[in-house]
Coordinates of C-alpha atoms and ligand atoms in Angstrom, one line a residue:
M712 CA -4.8 24.9 11.9
N713 CA -7.2 22.1 12.8
I714 CA -10.7 23.4 12.2
G715 CA -12.2 20.7 14.4
K716 CA -10.1 21.6 17.4
A717 CA -10.7 25.3 17.1
F718 CA -14.5 24.6 16.9
A719 CA -14.4 22.1 19.8
R720 CA -12.5 24.5 22.0
E721 CA -15.1 27.2 21.5
I722 CA -17.9 24.7 22.4
E723 CA -15.9 23.5 25.4
K724 CA -16.1 27.0 27.0
H725 CA -19.8 26.6 27.3
V726 CA -20.1 23.0 28.4
E727 CA -17.0 22.8 30.5
H728 CA -18.3 20.6 33.3
V729 CA -20.5 18.4 31.2
L730 CA -18.3 17.1 28.4
S731 CA -14.5 16.9 28.1
M732 CA -12.6 18.2 25.1
T733 CA -12.0 14.6 23.9
E734 CA -15.7 13.8 24.1
I735 CA -16.6 17.0 22.2
E736 CA -14.1 16.2 19.4
A737 CA -15.4 12.7 19.1
M738 CA -19.0 14.0 18.7
I739 CA -18.2 16.5 16.0
E740 CA -19.7 15.7 12.7
Q741 CA -19.3 16.8 9.1
P742 CA -22.7 17.8 7.7
K743 CA -23.9 16.0 4.6
Y744 CA -25.0 19.0 2.7
D745 CA -23.0 22.2 1.9
E746 CA -25.9 24.4 3.0
Q747 CA -25.5 23.0 6.5
G748 CA -22.0 24.3 6.8
D749 CA -18.6 22.6 7.3
I750 CA -18.8 21.3 10.8
A751 CA -21.6 20.4 13.3
F752 CA -22.0 19.6 16.9
P753 CA -25.1 17.7 18.1
C754 CA -26.6 18.9 21.4
F755 CA -28.7 15.8 22.4
R756 CA -26.3 14.7 25.1
L757 CA -26.6 18.1 26.8
A758 CA -30.3 18.0 27.3
K759 CA -30.3 16.1 30.5
H760 CA -27.8 18.3 32.2
F761 CA -29.2 21.7 31.1
K762 CA -32.8 20.5 31.5
K763 CA -33.7 22.0 28.1
S764 CA -34.4 20.7 24.7
P765 CA -31.4 20.1 22.4
V766 CA -32.9 22.8 20.0
Q767 CA -33.0 25.4 22.8
I768 CA -29.5 24.5 23.9
A769 CA -28.1 24.7 20.3
E770 CA -29.6 28.2 20.0
Q771 CA -28.3 29.4 23.3
I772 CA -24.7 28.2 22.8
A773 CA -24.5 29.1 19.1
A774 CA -25.5 32.7 19.9
K775 CA -22.4 33.1 22.0
L776 CA -19.9 31.5 19.6
E777 CA -17.5 33.1 17.2
H778 CA -14.1 32.4 15.8
P779 CA -12.0 34.1 13.1
L780 CA -11.9 30.9 11.0
Y781 CA -15.7 30.8 10.8
E782 CA -17.9 33.2 8.9
K783 CA -20.8 32.3 11.1
I784 CA -21.7 29.7 13.8
I785 CA -25.5 29.1 14.0
A786 CA -28.0 26.7 15.4
V787 CA -29.6 24.3 12.9
G788 CA -32.3 22.4 14.8
P789 CA -30.5 20.5 17.6
Y790 CA -27.1 21.1 16.0
I791 CA -24.6 23.9 16.3
N792 CA -23.2 24.4 12.8
G793 CA -20.1 26.2 11.8
F794 CA -19.6 27.8 8.4
L795 CA -15.9 28.4 7.5
D796 CA -14.8 31.6 6.0
K797 CA -14.2 30.1 2.6
K798 CA -12.0 32.8 1.1
S799 CA -9.5 32.8 4.0
Y800 CA -9.7 29.1 4.6
S801 CA -9.1 28.1 1.0
K802 CA -6.2 30.6 0.8
Q803 CA -4.7 29.0 3.9
I804 CA -4.8 25.5 2.4
V805 CA -3.4 26.5 -0.9
Q806 CA -0.7 28.5 0.8
Q807 CA 0.3 25.5 2.8
I808 CA 0.6 23.2 -0.2
I809 CA 2.6 25.8 -2.2
N810 CA 4.9 26.0 0.8
E811 CA 5.3 22.3 1.5
K812 CA 5.0 21.0 -2.1
D813 CA 5.5 17.2 -2.1
H814 CA 6.0 17.2 1.6
Y815 CA 2.4 18.2 2.1
G816 CA 0.8 15.5 4.2
S817 CA 4.2 14.2 5.5
K818 CA 4.3 13.2 9.2
T819 CA 7.0 12.8 11.8
I820 CA 5.3 10.0 13.8
G821 CA 7.9 7.6 12.7
N822 CA 10.5 9.7 14.4
G823 CA 13.3 7.8 12.6
Q824 CA 12.2 4.4 13.9
T825 CA 12.6 1.4 11.5
I826 CA 9.9 -0.7 10.0
T827 CA 10.8 -3.8 8.1
I828 CA 8.4 -4.7 5.3
D829 CA 8.5 -8.3 4.0
F830 CA 6.7 -8.3 0.7
S831 CA 6.6 -9.9 -2.8
S832 CA 8.8 -12.9 -1.7
P833 CA 8.2 -15.2 -4.8
N834 CA 9.5 -18.7 -5.0
I835 CA 12.6 -19.5 -7.0
A836 CA 12.0 -21.6 -10.2
K837 CA 8.2 -20.9 -9.9
P838 CA 6.1 -18.3 -11.7
F839 CA 5.6 -15.0 -10.1
S840 CA 1.9 -15.5 -9.2
M841 CA -1.0 -13.1 -9.0
G842 CA -0.7 -13.4 -5.3
H843 CA 2.9 -12.2 -5.4
L844 CA 1.8 -9.3 -7.6
R845 CA -0.7 -8.3 -4.9
S846 CA 1.9 -8.6 -2.2
T847 CA 4.4 -6.5 -4.3
V848 CA 2.0 -3.8 -5.1
I849 CA 0.5 -3.5 -1.6
G850 CA 3.9 -3.8 0.1
N851 CA 5.5 -1.3 -2.2
S852 CA 2.7 1.3 -1.5
L853 CA 3.1 0.6 2.3
T854 CA 6.8 1.4 2.1
H855 CA 6.0 4.8 0.5
I856 CA 3.3 5.5 3.1
A857 CA 5.5 4.5 6.0
K858 CA 8.3 6.7 4.7
K859 CA 5.9 9.6 4.3
C860 CA 5.1 9.1 8.0
G861 CA 8.7 9.5 9.0
F862 CA 9.8 5.9 9.3
E863 CA 13.0 4.3 8.0
V864 CA 11.9 1.4 5.9
V865 CA 13.8 -1.8 5.1
K866 CA 12.3 -3.6 2.2
I867 CA 12.8 -7.3 2.3
N868 CA 12.2 -9.9 -0.4
H869 CA 12.1 -13.2 1.6
L870 CA 12.7 -15.4 -1.5
G871 CA 11.4 -19.0 -1.3
D872 CA 14.8 -20.3 -2.3
W873 CA 15.1 -23.4 -0.1
G874 CA 13.3 -26.7 0.3
T875 CA 13.2 -30.3 -0.9
Q876 CA 11.8 -29.1 -4.2
F877 CA 15.4 -28.2 -5.2
G878 CA 16.4 -31.8 -4.9
K879 CA 13.6 -32.6 -7.4
L880 CA 14.6 -29.8 -9.7
I881 CA 18.3 -30.8 -9.8
T882 CA 17.3 -34.4 -10.5
A883 CA 15.0 -33.3 -13.3
Y884 CA 17.4 -30.9 -14.8
K885 CA 20.2 -33.5 -14.9
L886 CA 17.9 -36.0 -16.6
W887 CA 16.0 -33.8 -19.1
G888 CA 17.2 -30.2 -18.9
S889 CA 19.5 -28.1 -21.0
E890 CA 21.5 -25.0 -20.1
T891 CA 20.4 -22.9 -23.1
S892 CA 16.7 -23.5 -22.6
V893 CA 16.9 -22.5 -18.9
Q894 CA 18.8 -19.4 -19.8
E895 CA 16.4 -18.4 -22.6
N896 CA 13.3 -18.8 -20.6
P897 CA 14.1 -19.7 -17.0
I898 CA 10.8 -19.8 -15.2
P899 CA 8.6 -21.7 -17.7
V900 CA 11.4 -24.2 -18.4
L901 CA 12.2 -24.8 -14.7
L902 CA 8.5 -25.2 -14.0
D903 CA 8.1 -27.7 -16.8
L904 CA 11.0 -29.7 -15.4
Y905 CA 9.4 -29.7 -12.0
V906 CA 6.0 -30.8 -13.4
K907 CA 7.7 -33.5 -15.4
F908 CA 9.5 -34.7 -12.3
H909 CA 6.2 -35.2 -10.5
E910 CA 4.6 -37.0 -13.4
E911 CA 7.5 -39.4 -13.8
A912 CA 8.0 -39.9 -10.0
D913 CA 4.5 -41.1 -9.7
E914 CA 5.5 -44.1 -11.8
N915 CA 9.1 -44.4 -10.7
D916 CA 10.0 -44.1 -7.0
A917 CA 13.7 -44.2 -7.7
L918 CA 13.4 -40.6 -8.8
N919 CA 12.1 -39.6 -5.4
Q920 CA 15.1 -41.2 -3.8
E921 CA 17.4 -39.5 -6.1
A922 CA 15.8 -36.1 -5.4
R923 CA 16.2 -36.7 -1.6
A924 CA 19.9 -37.6 -2.2
W925 CA 20.4 -34.4 -4.2
F926 CA 18.7 -32.3 -1.6
K927 CA 20.9 -33.9 1.1
K928 CA 24.0 -33.0 -1.0
L929 CA 22.7 -29.5 -1.3
E930 CA 22.3 -29.2 2.4
D931 CA 25.8 -30.6 2.9
G932 CA 27.2 -27.9 0.6
D933 CA 28.1 -30.2 -2.3
K934 CA 29.8 -28.2 -5.0
E935 CA 27.7 -29.3 -8.0
A936 CA 24.4 -29.1 -6.1
T937 CA 25.2 -25.7 -4.8
A938 CA 26.2 -24.4 -8.2
L939 CA 23.0 -25.6 -9.8
W940 CA 20.9 -24.1 -7.0
Q941 CA 22.7 -20.8 -7.3
W942 CA 22.2 -20.8 -11.0
F943 CA 18.5 -21.5 -10.7
R944 CA 18.2 -18.7 -8.2
D945 CA 20.2 -16.2 -10.3
E946 CA 18.1 -17.0 -13.4
S947 CA 14.9 -16.8 -11.6
L948 CA 15.9 -13.5 -10.0
K949 CA 16.8 -12.1 -13.4
A950 CA 13.3 -13.0 -14.6
F951 CA 11.7 -11.4 -11.5
S952 CA 13.8 -8.3 -11.9
K953 CA 12.1 -7.6 -15.2
I954 CA 8.8 -7.4 -13.3
Y955 CA 10.3 -5.3 -10.5
D956 CA 11.8 -2.9 -13.1
L957 CA 8.5 -2.5 -14.8
L958 CA 6.7 -1.9 -11.5
D959 CA 9.6 0.4 -10.3
V960 CA 9.9 -1.7 -7.1
S961 CA 13.2 -2.3 -5.4
F962 CA 14.4 -4.1 -2.3
D963 CA 17.0 -3.5 0.4
S964 CA 17.5 -7.2 1.0
Y965 CA 17.0 -10.4 -1.0
H966 CA 17.9 -12.7 1.9
G967 CA 15.5 -15.5 1.3
E968 CA 14.9 -18.7 3.2
A969 CA 18.3 -20.2 2.3
F970 CA 20.1 -17.3 4.0
Y971 CA 18.9 -18.6 7.4
N972 CA 20.2 -22.2 7.0
D973 CA 23.2 -21.7 9.3
K974 CA 21.2 -19.7 11.8
M975 CA 18.5 -22.3 12.4
D976 CA 20.2 -24.3 15.2
E977 CA 20.4 -21.2 17.3
T978 CA 16.6 -20.7 17.0
V979 CA 15.9 -24.3 17.9
D980 CA 18.3 -24.0 20.9
V981 CA 16.5 -20.9 22.2
L982 CA 13.2 -22.6 22.0
N983 CA 14.6 -25.6 23.7
E984 CA 16.2 -23.5 26.5
K985 CA 12.8 -21.9 27.1
G986 CA 11.3 -25.3 27.4
L987 CA 8.9 -24.7 24.6
L988 CA 9.8 -27.7 22.4
T989 CA 7.7 -30.9 22.7
L990 CA 8.2 -34.2 20.8
S991 CA 5.2 -35.2 18.7
E992 CA 5.5 -38.3 16.5
G993 CA 9.2 -37.8 16.3
A994 CA 9.0 -34.1 15.3
E995 CA 9.7 -31.1 17.5
V996 CA 6.8 -28.7 17.9
V997 CA 5.7 -25.8 20.0
K998 CA 2.3 -26.4 21.3
L999 CA -0.2 -23.6 21.0
A1000 CA -3.4 -25.3 22.1
E1001 CA -4.0 -22.7 24.8
L1002 CA -4.2 -20.1 22.0
D1003 CA -6.6 -22.4 20.0
M1004 CA -4.0 -23.0 17.3
P1005 CA -2.4 -26.1 15.9
P1006 CA 1.2 -26.7 17.1
C1007 CA 3.9 -24.9 15.2
L1008 CA 6.2 -27.4 13.5
I1009 CA 9.9 -26.6 14.2
R1010 CA 11.9 -29.7 13.1
K1011 CA 10.9 -32.8 11.4
S1012 CA 12.0 -36.2 12.6
D1013 CA 14.7 -36.4 10.0
G1014 CA 16.1 -33.1 11.4
A1015 CA 14.8 -30.9 8.5
T1016 CA 13.6 -27.5 9.5
L1017 CA 10.5 -25.9 8.1
Y1018 CA 9.0 -22.7 6.7
A1019 CA 8.1 -21.6 10.2
T1020 CA 11.6 -22.3 11.6
R1021 CA 13.0 -20.0 8.9
D1022 CA 10.5 -17.3 9.6
L1023 CA 11.3 -17.5 13.4
T1024 CA 15.0 -17.3 12.5
A1025 CA 14.5 -14.4 10.0
A1026 CA 12.5 -12.4 12.6
R1027 CA 15.3 -12.8 15.2
Y1028 CA 17.9 -11.8 12.6
R1029 CA 15.9 -8.8 11.5
Q1030 CA 15.4 -7.6 15.1
A1031 CA 19.1 -8.0 15.8
T1032 CA 20.1 -6.3 12.5
Y1033 CA 17.5 -3.6 12.0
H1034 CA 16.1 -3.1 15.5
F1035 CA 12.7 -2.7 13.9
S1036 CA 9.9 -1.0 15.9
K1037 CA 7.4 -2.8 13.6
A1038 CA 7.7 -5.7 11.3
I1039 CA 5.2 -6.0 8.5
Y1040 CA 4.5 -9.1 6.4
V1041 CA 2.4 -8.6 3.3
V1042 CA 1.3 -12.1 2.5
G1043 CA -1.9 -13.7 1.3
Q1044 CA -4.7 -14.5 3.7
E1045 CA -4.2 -18.2 3.2
Q1046 CA -1.1 -17.9 5.5
T1047 CA -2.9 -16.2 8.4
V1048 CA -2.5 -19.2 10.7
H1049 CA 1.2 -19.5 9.9
F1050 CA 1.8 -15.9 11.0
R1051 CA -0.3 -16.2 14.1
Q1052 CA 1.6 -19.3 15.0
F1053 CA 5.1 -18.0 14.6
F1054 CA 4.3 -14.6 16.2
S1055 CA 2.9 -16.5 19.2
V1056 CA 6.0 -18.7 19.4
L1057 CA 8.2 -15.6 19.6
E1058 CA 6.0 -14.1 22.3
K1059 CA 6.1 -17.3 24.2
A1060 CA 9.9 -17.2 23.9
G1061 CA 9.7 -13.9 25.7
Y1062 CA 10.6 -11.6 22.8
Q1063 CA 8.8 -8.3 23.6
W1064 CA 9.2 -7.1 20.1
A1065 CA 7.0 -9.9 18.8
K1066 CA 4.0 -7.8 19.8
H1067 CA 5.0 -5.4 17.0
M1068 CA 4.8 -7.9 14.2
V1069 CA 1.9 -7.6 11.8
H1070 CA 0.6 -9.8 9.1
V1071 CA -1.0 -7.7 6.4
P1072 CA -3.2 -10.2 4.5
F1073 CA -5.1 -9.6 1.2
G1074 CA -7.7 -11.3 -0.9
F1075 CA -7.3 -13.4 -4.1
I1076 CA -7.2 -12.4 -7.7
L1077 CA -10.1 -13.9 -9.5
K1078 CA -10.8 -14.6 -13.1
D1079 CA -14.5 -14.9 -14.0
G1080 CA -15.2 -15.2 -10.3
K1081 CA -12.7 -18.1 -9.7
K1082 CA -9.3 -18.0 -8.0
M1083 CA -6.5 -17.6 -10.6
S1084 CA -4.2 -20.5 -10.3
T1085 CA -0.6 -20.9 -11.4
R1086 CA -0.8 -24.7 -11.1
K1087 CA -2.1 -27.1 -13.8
G1088 CA 0.0 -25.5 -16.5
K1089 CA -2.5 -22.5 -16.8
V1090 CA 0.3 -20.1 -16.0
V1091 CA -0.5 -16.5 -16.6
L1092 CA 2.9 -14.9 -16.7
L1093 CA 2.8 -11.6 -15.0
E1094 CA 5.4 -10.0 -17.3
D1095 CA 3.1 -10.7 -20.2
V1096 CA 0.2 -9.1 -18.4
L1097 CA 2.2 -6.0 -17.8
Q1098 CA 3.5 -5.9 -21.3
E1099 CA 0.0 -6.3 -22.6
A1100 CA -1.3 -3.4 -20.4
I1101 CA 1.5 -1.3 -21.8
S1102 CA 0.7 -2.0 -25.4
L1103 CA -3.0 -1.4 -24.8
A1104 CA -2.1 2.0 -23.3
K1105 CA 0.1 2.7 -26.2
R1106 CA -2.7 2.0 -28.7
N1107 CA -4.8 4.5 -26.7
I1108 CA -2.2 7.1 -27.0
E1109 CA -1.7 6.5 -30.7
E1110 CA -5.4 7.1 -31.1
K1111 CA -5.9 10.1 -28.9
N1112 CA -2.7 11.9 -28.7
P1113 CA -0.2 10.6 -31.3
T1114 CA 2.1 13.7 -31.1
I1115 CA 3.1 13.6 -27.5
E1116 CA 6.7 13.3 -26.4
N1117 CA 8.1 10.2 -24.7
K1118 CA 5.3 8.0 -26.0
E1119 CA 7.0 4.8 -24.7
A1120 CA 7.6 6.1 -21.2
V1121 CA 4.0 7.5 -21.0
A1122 CA 2.5 4.2 -22.2
E1123 CA 4.5 2.3 -19.6
A1124 CA 3.5 4.6 -16.8
V1125 CA -0.2 4.3 -17.8
G1126 CA -0.2 0.6 -18.5
V1127 CA 1.6 -0.3 -15.3
G1128 CA -0.3 2.4 -13.3
A1129 CA -3.5 0.8 -14.5
V1130 CA -2.6 -2.6 -13.2
I1131 CA -1.4 -1.2 -9.9
Y1132 CA -4.4 1.0 -9.3
H1133 CA -6.8 -1.8 -10.2
D1134 CA -5.2 -3.8 -7.4
L1135 CA -5.2 -1.0 -4.8
K1136 CA -8.5 0.6 -5.4
N1137 CA -10.5 -1.8 -3.2
E1138 CA -9.8 -2.6 0.4
R1139 CA -7.0 -5.1 0.4
M1140 CA -9.0 -8.0 1.9
N1141 CA -11.5 -7.9 -1.0
H1142 CA -10.9 -10.2 -3.9
V1143 CA -9.9 -8.6 -7.2
E1144 CA -11.4 -9.5 -10.5
F1145 CA -8.8 -9.5 -13.1
S1146 CA -9.7 -7.6 -16.3
L1147 CA -7.3 -5.6 -18.4
E1148 CA -10.1 -3.7 -20.2
E1149 CA -11.5 -2.5 -16.8
M1150 CA -8.0 -1.5 -15.7
L1151 CA -7.3 0.7 -18.7
K1152 CA -10.5 2.6 -18.9
V1153 CA -10.1 6.4 -18.7
E1154 CA -13.6 6.7 -17.3
G1155 CA -14.5 5.4 -13.9
R1156 CA -12.4 4.4 -11.0
T1157 CA -9.1 3.6 -12.7
G1158 CA -5.5 4.6 -12.6
P1159 CA -5.5 6.2 -16.1
Y1160 CA -8.5 8.4 -15.0
V1161 CA -6.5 9.9 -12.2
Q1162 CA -3.3 10.1 -14.3
Y1163 CA -5.3 11.8 -17.0
T1164 CA -6.7 14.3 -14.6
H1165 CA -3.3 15.1 -13.4
A1166 CA -2.0 15.6 -16.9
R1167 CA -5.0 17.8 -17.8
A1168 CA -4.2 20.0 -14.8
C1169 CA -0.6 20.2 -15.9
S1170 CA -1.7 21.2 -19.4
I1171 CA -3.8 24.0 -18.0
L1172 CA -0.8 25.4 -16.2
R1173 CA 1.3 25.1 -19.4
K1174 CA -1.3 27.1 -21.3
A1175 CA -1.1 29.9 -18.7
T1176 CA 2.4 31.0 -19.9
D1177 CA 2.4 34.0 -17.6
F1178 CA 1.8 31.9 -14.5
N1179 CA 5.2 31.0 -13.3
N1180 CA 6.8 30.3 -9.9
D1181 CA 7.3 34.0 -9.2
V1182 CA 3.6 34.6 -9.6
L1183 CA 2.8 31.5 -7.5
Q1184 CA 5.1 32.7 -4.6
K1185 CA 3.7 36.2 -4.8
Y1186 CA 0.2 34.8 -4.4
R1187 CA 1.3 32.7 -1.5
L1188 CA 2.8 35.6 0.4
G1189 CA 0.3 38.2 -0.6
D1190 CA -3.1 38.9 1.0
E1191 CA -5.1 38.3 -2.1
P1192 CA -8.1 36.2 -0.9
G1193 CA -8.7 32.6 -1.9
L1194 CA -11.7 31.2 -3.8
S1195 CA -15.1 30.7 -2.4
D1196 CA -17.3 29.2 -5.2
S1197 CA -18.8 25.8 -4.4
Y1198 CA -16.7 23.9 -7.1
S1199 CA -13.4 25.1 -5.8
W1200 CA -14.7 24.6 -2.2
H1201 CA -15.1 20.8 -2.9
V1202 CA -11.6 20.7 -4.2
I1203 CA -10.2 22.6 -1.2
K1204 CA -11.9 20.3 1.2
H1205 CA -10.3 17.3 -0.4
L1206 CA -6.9 18.9 -0.5
R1207 CA -7.3 19.7 3.2
D1208 CA -8.0 16.0 3.9
F1209 CA -4.9 14.6 2.4
P1210 CA -2.7 14.6 5.5
H1211 CA -5.5 12.8 7.5
V1212 CA -5.9 10.2 4.7
V1213 CA -2.1 9.5 4.8
Q1214 CA -2.3 9.0 8.5
R1215 CA -5.3 6.6 8.2
A1216 CA -3.7 4.7 5.4
F1217 CA -0.7 4.1 7.6
D1218 CA -2.7 3.3 10.8
D1219 CA -4.8 0.7 8.9
L1220 CA -2.0 -0.3 6.5
E1221 CA -4.6 0.2 3.8
P1222 CA -3.4 1.8 0.5
S1223 CA -6.9 1.7 -0.9
L1224 CA -7.7 4.8 1.2
I1225 CA -5.2 6.8 -0.8
A1226 CA -6.4 5.2 -4.0
R1227 CA -10.0 6.3 -3.2
Y1228 CA -8.8 9.7 -2.2
V1229 CA -6.9 10.5 -5.4
F1230 CA -9.9 9.3 -7.4
E1231 CA -12.3 11.6 -5.5
L1232 CA -10.0 14.5 -5.7
A1233 CA -9.7 13.9 -9.5
Q1234 CA -13.4 13.8 -9.8
D1235 CA -13.9 17.1 -7.9
F1236 CA -11.2 18.7 -9.9
N1237 CA -12.8 17.6 -13.2
K1238 CA -16.1 19.1 -12.0
Y1239 CA -14.4 22.3 -11.1
Y1240 CA -12.7 22.4 -14.5
S1241 CA -15.9 21.8 -16.4
H1242 CA -17.8 24.5 -14.6
V1243 CA -15.2 27.2 -14.0
K1244 CA -13.3 29.1 -16.7
V1245 CA -9.9 28.9 -15.1
L1246 CA -7.9 30.9 -17.7
T1247 CA -10.3 33.9 -17.9
N1248 CA -8.5 37.1 -17.2
D1249 CA -10.0 38.5 -14.1
A1250 CA -9.1 39.2 -10.5
E1251 CA -9.3 35.6 -9.4
R1252 CA -7.2 34.1 -12.2
T1253 CA -4.1 33.7 -10.1
A1254 CA -6.1 32.1 -7.3
R1255 CA -7.6 29.6 -9.7
L1256 CA -4.3 28.7 -11.3
S1257 CA -2.8 28.3 -7.9
L1258 CA -5.5 25.9 -7.0
V1259 CA -4.9 23.9 -10.2
Y1260 CA -1.2 23.9 -9.2
T1261 CA -1.9 22.5 -5.8
V1262 CA -4.1 19.8 -7.3
T1263 CA -1.2 18.7 -9.5
V1264 CA 1.0 18.5 -6.4
V1265 CA -1.4 16.4 -4.4
L1266 CA -2.5 14.1 -7.2
K1267 CA 1.1 13.4 -8.1
E1268 CA 2.1 12.8 -4.5
G1269 CA -1.0 10.6 -3.9
L1270 CA -0.2 8.5 -7.0
R1271 CA 3.5 8.2 -5.9
L1272 CA 2.3 6.8 -2.6
L1273 CA 0.6 4.1 -4.5
G1274 CA 3.7 3.4 -6.7
I1275 CA 2.1 5.0 -9.8
K1276 CA 3.8 7.6 -12.0
A1277 CA 2.1 10.8 -13.0
P1278 CA 3.1 11.8 -16.6
E1279 CA 2.6 15.5 -17.3
S1280 CA 0.9 14.9 -20.6
M1281 CA -0.9 11.9 -21.9
Ligands
LIG835 N1 7.5 -17.5 -0.5 C1 6.2 -17.5 0.2 C2 5.1 -17.8 -0.8 O1 5.2 -17.6 -2.0 C3 5.9 -16.2 0.8 C4 6.9 -15.7 1.9 C5 6.3 -14.6 2.7 N2 7.2 -14.1 3.7 C6 7.5 -14.8 4.8 N3 8.4 -14.2 5.6 N4 7.0 -15.9 5.1 O2 4.1 -18.3 -0.4

């Protein structure tokens, strides 16, 4: 039951012609301090109509209000404040979570509609950058959140697997490369070849000509060129897969830019038919001046198509294939103009669905306040970062809890969880300062802190050997009241908020809301645990253990939405 609605409906009876239900609901506040109750309605706006002071009005209306959910409803100055009946309310929340388990907080707003999420999308033969990490982690969390809201989700990895750079790579490989070294260490070796090509080509323009010739061959489907391209792609994907496996991320489609090669003409034709193409210095462009944007480049004078042409084509393909109701692109903020441009081109072409395409940008990863760069040889290989996080986590376990089972699996969950949480804990548009030590702290706003709290709650339940599912279900069905002390009350209020937080995280496409939520729930739970003797044998023991149980359910589910595992001991 929505406590806000119930409260607003009571108030409405007394102010019927002055304020609408929607207005009342919008005015409802949550008092800052517990002593002021759980919900409050300010009476200032009624003063004019009733020709009385807000204080008098609050007194008059409060005197007439009552509701079974509320222990009391009283005037506090110019406010009408409601105090929930804690025992019955907390029982209700706990009952609901026991009932719904990991479905608690799930929504049906998606109603089976499909959302495509384009995320991660690294470039073949290049390192998986920190930016790609952010896209992967944010995008992956958004897929979980969208599914939780009842959407079908199609996860798309729009690989950067086409472009003139492949002509350069083939040229370099044929001159200086070796099969075994690429196989052994694909990304760094291919990157080196690419860098060497540029160094040499500065001196020797013949190399550029050769690269162009190889790219032309590739475009024409030449056997050798295609086989090399395919091999670079396969080897790169193998390397990326190691990262995806560690992060537990998967995709429904790896159709990258190359996939659209034979579908580009159709896109250009459509734009042409709609009269959108203009010639500009030999190139075909769609002008967007009326929208205050530079023109969108569709085809170069040599006939080559561009990144935007591929995205336009991919969007049409995705609409035809998946009939998406929303298409999300999780890509760094430096590409904002690109997305605005190509969304606008689709709208101009008359595609109604283009209105439901959203770019979800995010900030940079910084090291000592500066943007982390993959160029200039300073490559930070992401797989190394994850492996390092895992070994640090393992060292912590060896120190603190050397006897636990599945040490490897727990270390992986904690190390990787730390990296993911560190990314998701701030609003996505903020820059993230990269620091492994910060990530792995068990104190403060970190993944391990939340995971550790979950494991602690699990261990309390393990200690209570007599508390099993039968007891839990009996408590759920019985009329034994819930808890009412202030520590459990804070936990209860957080548990109650979970469904709203899921909804907001989806509306704002903002996983950080869930990250903040699980941290605050963990904090309140730890306060509860340090002040209340959960395992004492008294009349409220089952109620307390049931509360602990619901905390494990919600923390685990919240972490899952972020893409983080919740080990039961650590
Ligand atoms: N490969 C691109 C890059 O690394 C990102 C692609 C994003 N997705 C898209 N549909 N444009 O910058």
